[in-house]
Every structure is written in C-alpha cells, then in structure tokens.
Short mmCIF file of C-alpha atoms and ligand atoms in Angstrom, two decimals:
data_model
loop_
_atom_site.label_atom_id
_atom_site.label_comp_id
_atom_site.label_asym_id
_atom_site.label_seq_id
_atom_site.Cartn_x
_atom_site.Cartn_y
_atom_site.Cartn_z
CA UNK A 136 -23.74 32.02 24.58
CA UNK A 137 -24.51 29.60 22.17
CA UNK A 138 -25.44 26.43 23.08
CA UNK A 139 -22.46 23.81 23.17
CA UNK A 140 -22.03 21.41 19.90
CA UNK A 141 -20.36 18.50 21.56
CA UNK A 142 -19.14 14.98 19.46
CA UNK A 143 -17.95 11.94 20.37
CA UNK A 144 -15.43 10.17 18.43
CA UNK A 145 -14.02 6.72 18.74
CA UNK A 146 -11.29 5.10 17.21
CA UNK A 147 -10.09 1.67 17.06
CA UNK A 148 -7.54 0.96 14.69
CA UNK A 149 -5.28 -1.86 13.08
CA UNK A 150 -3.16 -2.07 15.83
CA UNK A 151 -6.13 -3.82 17.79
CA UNK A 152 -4.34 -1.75 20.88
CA UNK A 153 -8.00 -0.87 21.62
CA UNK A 154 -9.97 2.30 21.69
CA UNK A 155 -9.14 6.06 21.89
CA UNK A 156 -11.76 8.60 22.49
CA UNK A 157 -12.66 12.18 22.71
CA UNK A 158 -15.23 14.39 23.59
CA UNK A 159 -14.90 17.55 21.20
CA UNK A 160 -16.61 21.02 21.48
CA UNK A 161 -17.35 21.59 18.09
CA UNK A 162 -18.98 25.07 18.73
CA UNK A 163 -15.93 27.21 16.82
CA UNK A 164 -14.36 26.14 13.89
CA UNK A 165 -11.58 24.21 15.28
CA UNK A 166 -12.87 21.62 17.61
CA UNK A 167 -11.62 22.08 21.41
CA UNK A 168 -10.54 18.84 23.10
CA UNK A 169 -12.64 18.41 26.45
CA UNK A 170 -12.07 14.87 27.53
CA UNK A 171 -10.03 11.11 26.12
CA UNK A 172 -9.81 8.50 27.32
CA UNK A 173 -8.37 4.87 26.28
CA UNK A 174 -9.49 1.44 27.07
CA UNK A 175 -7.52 -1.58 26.08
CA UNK A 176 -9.03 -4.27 24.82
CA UNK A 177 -10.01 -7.39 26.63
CA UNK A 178 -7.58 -9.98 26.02
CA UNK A 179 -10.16 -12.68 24.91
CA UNK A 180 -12.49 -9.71 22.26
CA UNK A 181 -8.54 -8.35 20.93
CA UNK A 182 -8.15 -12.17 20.11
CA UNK A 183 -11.11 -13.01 18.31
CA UNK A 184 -11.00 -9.94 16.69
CA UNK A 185 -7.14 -10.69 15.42
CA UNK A 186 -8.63 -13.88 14.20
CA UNK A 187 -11.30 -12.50 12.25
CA UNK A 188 -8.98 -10.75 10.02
CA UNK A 189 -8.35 -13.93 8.23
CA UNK A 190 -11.36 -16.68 6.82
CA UNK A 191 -12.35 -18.81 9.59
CA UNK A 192 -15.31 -21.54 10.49
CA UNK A 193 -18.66 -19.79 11.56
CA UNK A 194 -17.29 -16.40 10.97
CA UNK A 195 -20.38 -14.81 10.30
CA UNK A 196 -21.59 -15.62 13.58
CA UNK A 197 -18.51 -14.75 15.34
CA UNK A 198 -18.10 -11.57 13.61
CA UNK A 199 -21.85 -10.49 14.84
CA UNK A 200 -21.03 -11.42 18.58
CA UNK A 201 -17.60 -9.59 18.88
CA UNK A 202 -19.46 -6.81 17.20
CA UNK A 203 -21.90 -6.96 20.01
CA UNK A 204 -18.79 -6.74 22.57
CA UNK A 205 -17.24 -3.79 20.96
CA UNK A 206 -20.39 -1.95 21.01
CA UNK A 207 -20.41 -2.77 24.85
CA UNK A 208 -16.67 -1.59 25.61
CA UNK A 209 -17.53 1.86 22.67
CA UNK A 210 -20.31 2.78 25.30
CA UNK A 211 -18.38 1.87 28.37
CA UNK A 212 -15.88 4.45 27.29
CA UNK A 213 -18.17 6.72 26.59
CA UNK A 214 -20.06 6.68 29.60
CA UNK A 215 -16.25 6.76 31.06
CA UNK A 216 -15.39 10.05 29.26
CA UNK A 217 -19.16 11.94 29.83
CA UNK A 218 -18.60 11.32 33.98
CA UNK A 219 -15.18 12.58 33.35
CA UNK A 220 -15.72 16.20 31.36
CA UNK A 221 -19.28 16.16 33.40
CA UNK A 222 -21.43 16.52 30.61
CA UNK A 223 -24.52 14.84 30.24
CA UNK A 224 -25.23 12.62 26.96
CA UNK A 225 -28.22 14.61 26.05
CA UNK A 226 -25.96 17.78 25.54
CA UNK A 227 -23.87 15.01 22.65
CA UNK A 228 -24.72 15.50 19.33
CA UNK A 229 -23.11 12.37 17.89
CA UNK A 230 -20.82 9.90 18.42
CA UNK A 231 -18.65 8.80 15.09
CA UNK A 232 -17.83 5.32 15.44
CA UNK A 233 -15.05 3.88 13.24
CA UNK A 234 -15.47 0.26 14.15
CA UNK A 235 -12.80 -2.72 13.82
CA UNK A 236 -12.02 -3.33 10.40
CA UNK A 237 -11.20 -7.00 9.59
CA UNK A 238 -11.51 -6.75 5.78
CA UNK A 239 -10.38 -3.72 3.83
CA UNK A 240 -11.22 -4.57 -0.18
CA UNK A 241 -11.51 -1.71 -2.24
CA UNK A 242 -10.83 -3.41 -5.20
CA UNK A 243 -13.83 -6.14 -4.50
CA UNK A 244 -16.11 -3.31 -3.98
CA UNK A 245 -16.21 -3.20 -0.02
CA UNK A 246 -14.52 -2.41 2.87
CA UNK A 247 -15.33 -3.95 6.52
CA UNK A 248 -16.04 -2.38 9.87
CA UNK A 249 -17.48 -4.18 12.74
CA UNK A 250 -19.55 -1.87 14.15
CA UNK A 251 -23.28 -2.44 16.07
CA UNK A 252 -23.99 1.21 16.06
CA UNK A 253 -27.90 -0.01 16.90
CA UNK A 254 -26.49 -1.23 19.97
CA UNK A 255 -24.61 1.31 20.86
CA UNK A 256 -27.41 4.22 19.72
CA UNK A 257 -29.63 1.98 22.61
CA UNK A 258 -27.01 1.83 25.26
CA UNK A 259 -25.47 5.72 25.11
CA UNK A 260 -29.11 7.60 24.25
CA UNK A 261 -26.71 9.22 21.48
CA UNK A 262 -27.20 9.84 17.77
CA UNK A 263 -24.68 7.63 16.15
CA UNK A 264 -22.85 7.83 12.94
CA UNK A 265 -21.02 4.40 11.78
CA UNK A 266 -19.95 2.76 8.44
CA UNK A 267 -17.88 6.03 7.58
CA UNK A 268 -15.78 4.29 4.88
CA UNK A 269 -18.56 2.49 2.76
CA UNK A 270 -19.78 5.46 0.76
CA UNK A 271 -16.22 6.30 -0.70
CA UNK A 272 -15.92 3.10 -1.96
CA UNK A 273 -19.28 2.98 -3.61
CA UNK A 274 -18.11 6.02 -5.77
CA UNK A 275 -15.07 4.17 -6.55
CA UNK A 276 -12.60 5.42 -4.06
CA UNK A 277 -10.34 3.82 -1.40
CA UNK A 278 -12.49 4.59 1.62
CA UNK A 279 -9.44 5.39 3.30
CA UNK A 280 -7.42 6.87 4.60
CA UNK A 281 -9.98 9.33 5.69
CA UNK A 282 -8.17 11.40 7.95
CA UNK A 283 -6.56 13.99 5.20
CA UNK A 284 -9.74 16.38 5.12
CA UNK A 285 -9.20 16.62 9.33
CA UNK A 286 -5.55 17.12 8.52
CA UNK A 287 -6.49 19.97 6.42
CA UNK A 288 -9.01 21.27 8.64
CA UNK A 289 -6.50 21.43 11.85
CA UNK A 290 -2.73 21.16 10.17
CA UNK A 291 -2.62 23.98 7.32
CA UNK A 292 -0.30 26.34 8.30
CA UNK A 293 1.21 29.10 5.76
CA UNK A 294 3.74 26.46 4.12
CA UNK A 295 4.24 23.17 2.76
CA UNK A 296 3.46 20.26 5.61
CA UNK A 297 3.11 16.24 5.73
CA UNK A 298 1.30 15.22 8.36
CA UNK A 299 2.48 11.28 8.82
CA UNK A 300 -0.34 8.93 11.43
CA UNK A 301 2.04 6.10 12.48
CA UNK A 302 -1.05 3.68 13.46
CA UNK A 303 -0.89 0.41 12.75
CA UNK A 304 -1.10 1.02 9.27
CA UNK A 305 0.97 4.25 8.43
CA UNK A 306 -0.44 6.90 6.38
CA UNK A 307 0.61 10.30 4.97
CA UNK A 308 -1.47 13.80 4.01
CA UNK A 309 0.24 16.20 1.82
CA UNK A 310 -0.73 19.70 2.49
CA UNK A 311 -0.12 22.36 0.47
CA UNK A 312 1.39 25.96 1.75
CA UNK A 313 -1.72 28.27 2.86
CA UNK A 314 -3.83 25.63 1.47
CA UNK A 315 -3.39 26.44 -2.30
CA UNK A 316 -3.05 23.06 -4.27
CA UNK A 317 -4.66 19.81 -4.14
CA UNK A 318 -4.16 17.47 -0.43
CA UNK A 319 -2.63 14.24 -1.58
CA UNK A 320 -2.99 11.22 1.15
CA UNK A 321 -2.59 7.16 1.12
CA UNK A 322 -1.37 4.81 3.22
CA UNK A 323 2.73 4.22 2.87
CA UNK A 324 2.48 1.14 3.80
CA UNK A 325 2.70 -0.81 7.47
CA UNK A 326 3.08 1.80 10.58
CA UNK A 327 3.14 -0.32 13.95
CA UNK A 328 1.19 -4.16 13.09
CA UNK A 329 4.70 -5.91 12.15
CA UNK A 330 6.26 -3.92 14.91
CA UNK A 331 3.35 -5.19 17.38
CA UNK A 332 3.69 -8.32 15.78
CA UNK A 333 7.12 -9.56 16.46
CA UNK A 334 7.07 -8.42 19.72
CA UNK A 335 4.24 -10.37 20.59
CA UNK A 336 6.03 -13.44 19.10
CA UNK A 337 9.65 -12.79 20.65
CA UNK A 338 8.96 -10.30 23.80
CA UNK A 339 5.62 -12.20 24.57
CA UNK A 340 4.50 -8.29 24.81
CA UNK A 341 1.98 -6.33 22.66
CA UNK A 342 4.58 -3.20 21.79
CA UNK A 343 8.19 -2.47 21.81
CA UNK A 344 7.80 0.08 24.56
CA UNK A 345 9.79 3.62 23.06
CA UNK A 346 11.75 1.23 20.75
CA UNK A 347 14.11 0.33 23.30
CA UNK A 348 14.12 -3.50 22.20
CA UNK A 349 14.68 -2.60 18.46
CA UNK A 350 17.32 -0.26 19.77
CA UNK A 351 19.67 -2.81 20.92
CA UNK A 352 19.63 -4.20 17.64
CA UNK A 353 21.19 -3.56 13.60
CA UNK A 354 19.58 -3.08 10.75
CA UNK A 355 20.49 -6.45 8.41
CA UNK A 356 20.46 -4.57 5.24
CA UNK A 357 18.98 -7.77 3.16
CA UNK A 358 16.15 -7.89 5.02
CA UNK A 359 15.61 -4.19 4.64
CA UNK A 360 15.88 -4.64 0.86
CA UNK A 361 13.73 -7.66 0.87
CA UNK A 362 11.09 -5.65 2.93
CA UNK A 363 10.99 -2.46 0.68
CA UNK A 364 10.96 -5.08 -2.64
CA UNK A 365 6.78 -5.24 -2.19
CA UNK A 366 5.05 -3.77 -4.99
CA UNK A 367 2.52 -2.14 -2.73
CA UNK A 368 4.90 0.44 -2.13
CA UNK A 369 5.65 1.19 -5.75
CA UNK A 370 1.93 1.29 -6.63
CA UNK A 371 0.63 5.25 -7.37
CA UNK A 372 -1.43 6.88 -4.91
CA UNK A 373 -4.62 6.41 -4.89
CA UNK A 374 -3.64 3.38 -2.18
CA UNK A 375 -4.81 1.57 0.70
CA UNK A 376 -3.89 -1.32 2.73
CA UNK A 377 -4.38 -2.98 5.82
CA UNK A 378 -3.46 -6.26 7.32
CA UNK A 379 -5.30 -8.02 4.75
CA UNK A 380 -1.30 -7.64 3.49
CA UNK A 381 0.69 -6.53 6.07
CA UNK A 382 0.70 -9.38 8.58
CA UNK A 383 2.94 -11.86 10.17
CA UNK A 384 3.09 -14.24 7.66
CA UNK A 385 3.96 -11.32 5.28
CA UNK A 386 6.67 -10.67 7.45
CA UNK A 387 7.52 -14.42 8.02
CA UNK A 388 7.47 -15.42 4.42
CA UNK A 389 10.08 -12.66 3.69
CA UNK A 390 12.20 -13.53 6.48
CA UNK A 391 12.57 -16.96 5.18
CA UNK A 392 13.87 -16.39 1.62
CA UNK A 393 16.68 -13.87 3.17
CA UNK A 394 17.31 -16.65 6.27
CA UNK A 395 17.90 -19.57 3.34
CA UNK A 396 20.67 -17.42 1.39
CA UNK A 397 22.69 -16.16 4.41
CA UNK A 398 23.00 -17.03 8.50
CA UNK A 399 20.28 -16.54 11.05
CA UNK A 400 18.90 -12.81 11.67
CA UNK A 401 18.50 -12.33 15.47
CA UNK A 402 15.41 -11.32 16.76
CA UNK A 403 16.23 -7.41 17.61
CA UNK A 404 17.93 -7.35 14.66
CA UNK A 405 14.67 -8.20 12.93
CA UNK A 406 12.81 -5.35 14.85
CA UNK A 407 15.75 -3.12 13.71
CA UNK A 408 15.14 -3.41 10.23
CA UNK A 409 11.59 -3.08 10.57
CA UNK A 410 11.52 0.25 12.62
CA UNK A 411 14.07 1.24 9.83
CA UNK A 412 11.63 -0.13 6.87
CA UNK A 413 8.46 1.91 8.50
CA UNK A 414 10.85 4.90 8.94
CA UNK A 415 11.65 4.51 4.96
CA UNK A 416 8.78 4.20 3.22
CA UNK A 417 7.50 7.39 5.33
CA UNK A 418 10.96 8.96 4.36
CA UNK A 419 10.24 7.90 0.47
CA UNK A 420 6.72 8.79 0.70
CA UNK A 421 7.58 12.08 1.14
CA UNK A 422 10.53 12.76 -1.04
CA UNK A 423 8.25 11.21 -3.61
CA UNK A 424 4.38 13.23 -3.19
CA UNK A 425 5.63 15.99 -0.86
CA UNK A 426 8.93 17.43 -1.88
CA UNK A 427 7.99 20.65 -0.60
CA UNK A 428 7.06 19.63 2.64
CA UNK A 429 9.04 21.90 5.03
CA UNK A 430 7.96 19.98 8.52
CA UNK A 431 6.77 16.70 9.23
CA UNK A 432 4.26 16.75 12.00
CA UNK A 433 3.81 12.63 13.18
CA UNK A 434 0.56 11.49 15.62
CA UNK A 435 -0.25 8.20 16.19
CA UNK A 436 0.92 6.00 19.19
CA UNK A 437 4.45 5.61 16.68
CA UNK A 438 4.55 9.20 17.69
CA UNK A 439 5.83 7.93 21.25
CA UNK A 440 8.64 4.98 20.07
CA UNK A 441 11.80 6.59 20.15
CA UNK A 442 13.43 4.69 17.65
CA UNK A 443 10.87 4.43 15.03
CA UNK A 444 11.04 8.54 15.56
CA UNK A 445 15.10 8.81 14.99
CA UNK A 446 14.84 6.71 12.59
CA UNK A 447 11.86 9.23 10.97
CA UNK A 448 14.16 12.36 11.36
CA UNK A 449 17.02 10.66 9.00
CA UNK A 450 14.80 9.45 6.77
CA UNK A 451 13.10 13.04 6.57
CA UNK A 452 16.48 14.51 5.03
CA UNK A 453 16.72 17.51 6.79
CA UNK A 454 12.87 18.46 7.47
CA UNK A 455 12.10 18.60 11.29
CA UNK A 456 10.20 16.14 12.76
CA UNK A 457 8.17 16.75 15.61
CA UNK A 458 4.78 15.36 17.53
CA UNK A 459 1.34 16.68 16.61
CA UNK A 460 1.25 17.49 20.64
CA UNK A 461 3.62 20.82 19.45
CA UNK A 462 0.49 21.77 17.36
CA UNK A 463 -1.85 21.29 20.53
CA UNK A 464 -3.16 17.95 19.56
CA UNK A 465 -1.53 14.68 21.26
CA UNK A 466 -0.54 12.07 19.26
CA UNK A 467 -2.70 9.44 20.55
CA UNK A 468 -6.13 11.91 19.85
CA UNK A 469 -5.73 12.97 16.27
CA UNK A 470 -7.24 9.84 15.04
CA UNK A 471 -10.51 9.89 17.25
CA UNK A 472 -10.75 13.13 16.75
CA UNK A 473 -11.07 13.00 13.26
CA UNK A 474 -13.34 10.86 13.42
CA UNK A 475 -15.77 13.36 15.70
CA UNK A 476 -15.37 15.64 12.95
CA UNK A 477 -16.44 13.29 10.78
CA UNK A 478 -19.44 12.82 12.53
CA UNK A 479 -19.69 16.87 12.74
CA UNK A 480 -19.59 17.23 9.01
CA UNK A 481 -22.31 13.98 8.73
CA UNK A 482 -24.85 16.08 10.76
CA UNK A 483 -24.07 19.35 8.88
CA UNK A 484 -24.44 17.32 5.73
CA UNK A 485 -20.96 18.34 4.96
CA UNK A 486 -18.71 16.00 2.26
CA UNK A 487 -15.74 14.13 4.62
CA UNK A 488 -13.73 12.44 1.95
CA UNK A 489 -11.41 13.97 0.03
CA UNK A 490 -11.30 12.59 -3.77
CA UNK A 491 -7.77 13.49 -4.37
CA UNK A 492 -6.81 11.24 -1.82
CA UNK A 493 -9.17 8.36 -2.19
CA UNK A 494 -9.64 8.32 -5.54
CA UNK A 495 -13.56 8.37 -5.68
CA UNK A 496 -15.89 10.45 -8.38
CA UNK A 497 -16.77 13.03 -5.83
CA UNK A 498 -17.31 14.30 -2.62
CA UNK A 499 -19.78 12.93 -0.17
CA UNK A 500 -21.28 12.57 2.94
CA UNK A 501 -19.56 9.78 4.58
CA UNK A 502 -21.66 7.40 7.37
CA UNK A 503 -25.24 6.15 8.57
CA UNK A 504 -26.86 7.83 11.08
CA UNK A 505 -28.38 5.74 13.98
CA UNK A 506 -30.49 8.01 16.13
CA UNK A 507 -30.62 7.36 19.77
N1 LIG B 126 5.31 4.04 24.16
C1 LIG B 126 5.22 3.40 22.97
N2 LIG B 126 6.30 2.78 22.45
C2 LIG B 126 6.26 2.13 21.28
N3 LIG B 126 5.15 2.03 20.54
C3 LIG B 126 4.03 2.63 20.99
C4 LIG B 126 3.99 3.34 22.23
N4 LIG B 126 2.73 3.82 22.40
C5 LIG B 126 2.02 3.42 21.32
N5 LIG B 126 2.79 2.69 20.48
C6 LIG B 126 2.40 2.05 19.23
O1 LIG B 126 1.22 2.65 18.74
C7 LIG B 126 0.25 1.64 18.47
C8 LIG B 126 -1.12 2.20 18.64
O2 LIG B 126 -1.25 3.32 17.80
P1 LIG B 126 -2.66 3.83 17.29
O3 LIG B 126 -3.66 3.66 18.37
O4 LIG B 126 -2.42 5.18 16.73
O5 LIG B 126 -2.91 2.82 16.11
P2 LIG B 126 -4.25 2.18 15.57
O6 LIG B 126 -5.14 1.88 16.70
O7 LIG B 126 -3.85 1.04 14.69
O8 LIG B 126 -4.89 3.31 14.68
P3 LIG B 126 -4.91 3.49 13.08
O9 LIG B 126 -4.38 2.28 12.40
O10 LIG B 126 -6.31 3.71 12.73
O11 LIG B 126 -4.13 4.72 12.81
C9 LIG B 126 0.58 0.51 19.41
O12 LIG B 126 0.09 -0.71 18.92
C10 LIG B 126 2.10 0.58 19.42
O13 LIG B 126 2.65 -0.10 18.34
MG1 LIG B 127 -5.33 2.43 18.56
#
C-alpha cells in the first residue's frame, strides 16, 4: 500500500466565525475527507481581530500578538483533529494555513494575512505552508479568490456548473462542461459580513440562524436598489474585495441616504433586503459570466441559511440549486479543504492560482514553506 499523503488545511475567513479544518488523504487524486473540526473564536482574539481591519493606534504591535493567538488556537485545532482521525503528526505532510486577513489591497501591491506559521511549524512538529495569496499579487493578480483551481479539481462534471462559496465575502467559479474552456472566478461581492453584521447590532447575535429573522421581514425595494447601485459590482472580473469595502459603515452610510428620502426601514426589513441583495448579485453574477451554467452547487456556512438559499433558487432563474454536501463535500469543508490542496500542490511544486481568474501573468506556486 502506499504510504498515506495526509494535509492539513485551515481556514479562517471574513466572517471572523473562526476556524474550519480538515485532515485530507491526499493519496488518490481526489482528496478523501478523514477528520474537521471547528473552533470558534474567543470572544476577546474575534474582537481585536474585527478591529484590526480598520487603522488603529499601535497596530503593528497588536497585529503581531493576535497573530501569536491565532497560531495558538490553528494548533489547538489541529492537535484536536489528529486525536480525533488517530493519526499521528509525523504521518502530516503539511498544514496550509490561510491566516486572518485584515487588509486585502491588490491594487497597492499587497494583500494581508495574519499568520505566525513559525509558531505554529514549532508547536504542531508539521511542515507549514502560509502566505498563499502574496505570490499572485506579485505577478499582478488579485490573490484571490483562490479557491477556483480546487473547484475545478473536485466540481467538473460533464456540463456547464457555477460553483457559488457564500463566506463572508461571496465568490463564484465558472466551470466549463467536461472542462473544455477557460474557469472564470471573482468575488460577487458581500456573502455573509453585512448579514453577520446587523445581526450583531439588532439581535445582539453573531448570525441570523437559517434566516429565520430576515424571514419575518420585506424586502424595501429602495434599499435593494441603493445596495446593488455600488460600482464594485459593475467592475469586470478580474475582482476582489473584502471588508476593506463591505462593512457596516458601508451598509450604514447607504441606509441613511434611503432613511432621509422616505420613513424608517425596520430592522428585519433591513436583513430582508440584504439576504435578497447577496442572493442578486450571485443571481447576476451568473446570468452575466456563466450563462451556461446548468446547476449551481453553493458551500459555505450561507449554504445552511434558509432564506439566503430561497432567495438563491429565484435568483438562479430556473437552474437548481443545491449544497456542495450532494457532491460529497459539506458546505462548511470546501473552503479548508482547498486550502489542503493548496498546500498539496505547494509540496508537489504544482501552480495553485488560476490566471483567468485572478488576473496575474502566470501560473505559480502559491505559499512559504515553514518546515517543522
Ligand atoms: N445555520 C446558519 N444560518 C445562517 N447563517 C449561517 C449558518 N451557518 C453558517 N452561517 C453563516 O456562514 C458564516 C460562516 O461561513 P464561512 O465559514 O464559510 O465564512 P468565512 O469564514 O468568512 O469564509 P470565507 O470568507 O473565506 O469564504 C457565518 O458567519 C454565518 O453568516
Ligand atoms: Mg469561517
């Protein structure tokens, strides 16, 4: 038999929900899930780490210290999923390590994870592989999103597919029928942060469990047409964004102008209309880059709020919509394990980004390799 090629991968995205992670046997072609896990965030480290997305006093300093904490709660989970699959980390190849992003700049030349892969390399014993965006956008591409080439890898199928990841940020991957054509991917636009968001603010409560809250409310259709008025959303593809735009204030500001022309918008009304925005761009998106698309396969924790979903399916015109879990991957796993695979392809010396999605002059090995 020969011997096992096991990867880590761990994911912590824009939502700042916390980590997801997977143990992957990489040993045939497509990678067989062994063991996730998720830890949430401690409330104090999710806070800091909210407040580093915007300048602040010190933040240098700060930014090297939470850095130190996620490295802390990355190899708690890992040592969480080894004792769980019983494999020891000397049979682990790698562990790819997204990190927290709290800048994403492209267009100033740099995109920013916090990451102390050192760290983490000392406490797991594990090769690690970190900084998995920076080399895209040193040959002039978006760094993100990155997960198209796994899309490809796991999603083809004989037709015409988009693969939507409703993160906190929501992105889209285009993939052509029996994988003849070019894989178009960008971000649409904001998946779950403004959702997250004014929850927090009204419900006192991270998410809108399933939807239900934005459920009992109505779309106000001049807030809808405010929302979609942003020119991110008319820019071309290749496009990325993060909450360095899509944020509260965002949100807030918009809110406003649509508040002083007419009466008050009630607070579920507000999540209405944005579960119904995220749900149109996506719909757009696709009418737009993937007319051809027959299904719509959705992963990312907006996989699992109901409304955000119905709302998907008539936006979709017609196309089914359905979980990644129907393809054998849970919704809630794509993401980390993509990002094994990215480590996977990083040892094999394998390009991970794809340039018709990111925009950059070629392929190329994507990350920095920390050995343990
Ligand atoms: N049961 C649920 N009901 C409603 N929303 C949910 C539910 N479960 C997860 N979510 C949403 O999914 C979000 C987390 O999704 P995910 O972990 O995919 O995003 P992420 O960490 O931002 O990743 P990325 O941005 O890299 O794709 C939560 O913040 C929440 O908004
Ligand atoms: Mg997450």
């Amino acid at each position: 038999m020969p011997a096992r090629q096991f990867f880590i991968g761990l994911m912590s995205g824009t939502s700042l929900d916390g980590v997801d992670a997977v143990l992957a046997d990489f040993t045939e072609p497509r990678p067989a899930l062994r063991a996730h896990a998720h830890h949430e965030f401690a409330p104090e480290l999710r806070d800091e780490l909210l407040r580093l997305n915007a300048p602040g006093d010190n933040e240098l300093h700060r930014a090297c210290v939470a850095a130190q904490h996620l490295a802390r709660s990355f190899a708690s989970i890992v040592e969480d999923l080894l004792l769980h699959a019983e494999v020891d980390a000397g049979n682990v190849r790698a562990i790819g390590v997204h990190g927290q992003t709290v800048r994403h700049r492209p267009d100033a030349g740099y995109t920013l994870q916090l990451n102390a892969p050192a760290t983490l390399a000392e406490l797991t014993g594990i090769d690690v592989v970190a900084d998995l965006r920076s080399r895209d956008v040193a040959a002039g591409g978006q760094g993100a999103p990155l997960v198209p080439a796994f899309h490809a890898a796991v999603f083809e199928s004989a037709h015409s597919r988009a693969i939507v990841n409703l993160g906190g940020i929501g992105n889209i991957t285009c993939l052509p029928g029996g994988g003849a054509g070019t894989v178009i991917g960008f971000d649409c636009g904001p998946g779950n942060v403004l959702l997250d968001a004014w929850a927090m603010t009204h419900l006192g409560q991270p998410i809108d469990r399933d939807g239900r809250w934005a459920a009992s409310g109505q779309v106000d259709e001049r807030l809808l047409a405010t929302l979609l008025d942003e020119p991110y959303l008319a820019l071309p593809p290749p496009k990325s964004t993060g909450r360095d735009l899509f944020n509260l204030p965002w949100l807030q500001h918009r809110l406003d102008a649509v508040v002083a022309q007419a009466r008050p918008i009630a607070p579920q009304d507000v999540q209405a209309s944005l579960s119904r925005f995220t749900a149109r761009i996506v719909g757009d998106a696709i009418a737009l880059c993937c007319r051809d698309a027959a299904d719509v396969i959705v992963c990312g924790g907006g996989a699992h709020n109901h409304t955000l979903m119905r709302m998907l399916s008539e936006e979709c015109r017609g196309r089914p919509v359905r979980s990644s879990a129907e393809l054998g991957i849970a919704p809630e796993h794509v993401e980390a394990l993509a990002f094994a695979w990215l480590a996977h392809a990083h040892v094999m010396r394998l390009p991970g980004n794809l340039p018709s999605v990111t925009g950059a002059r070629g392929s190329r090995i994507l990350g920095a390799l920390y050995p343990a």
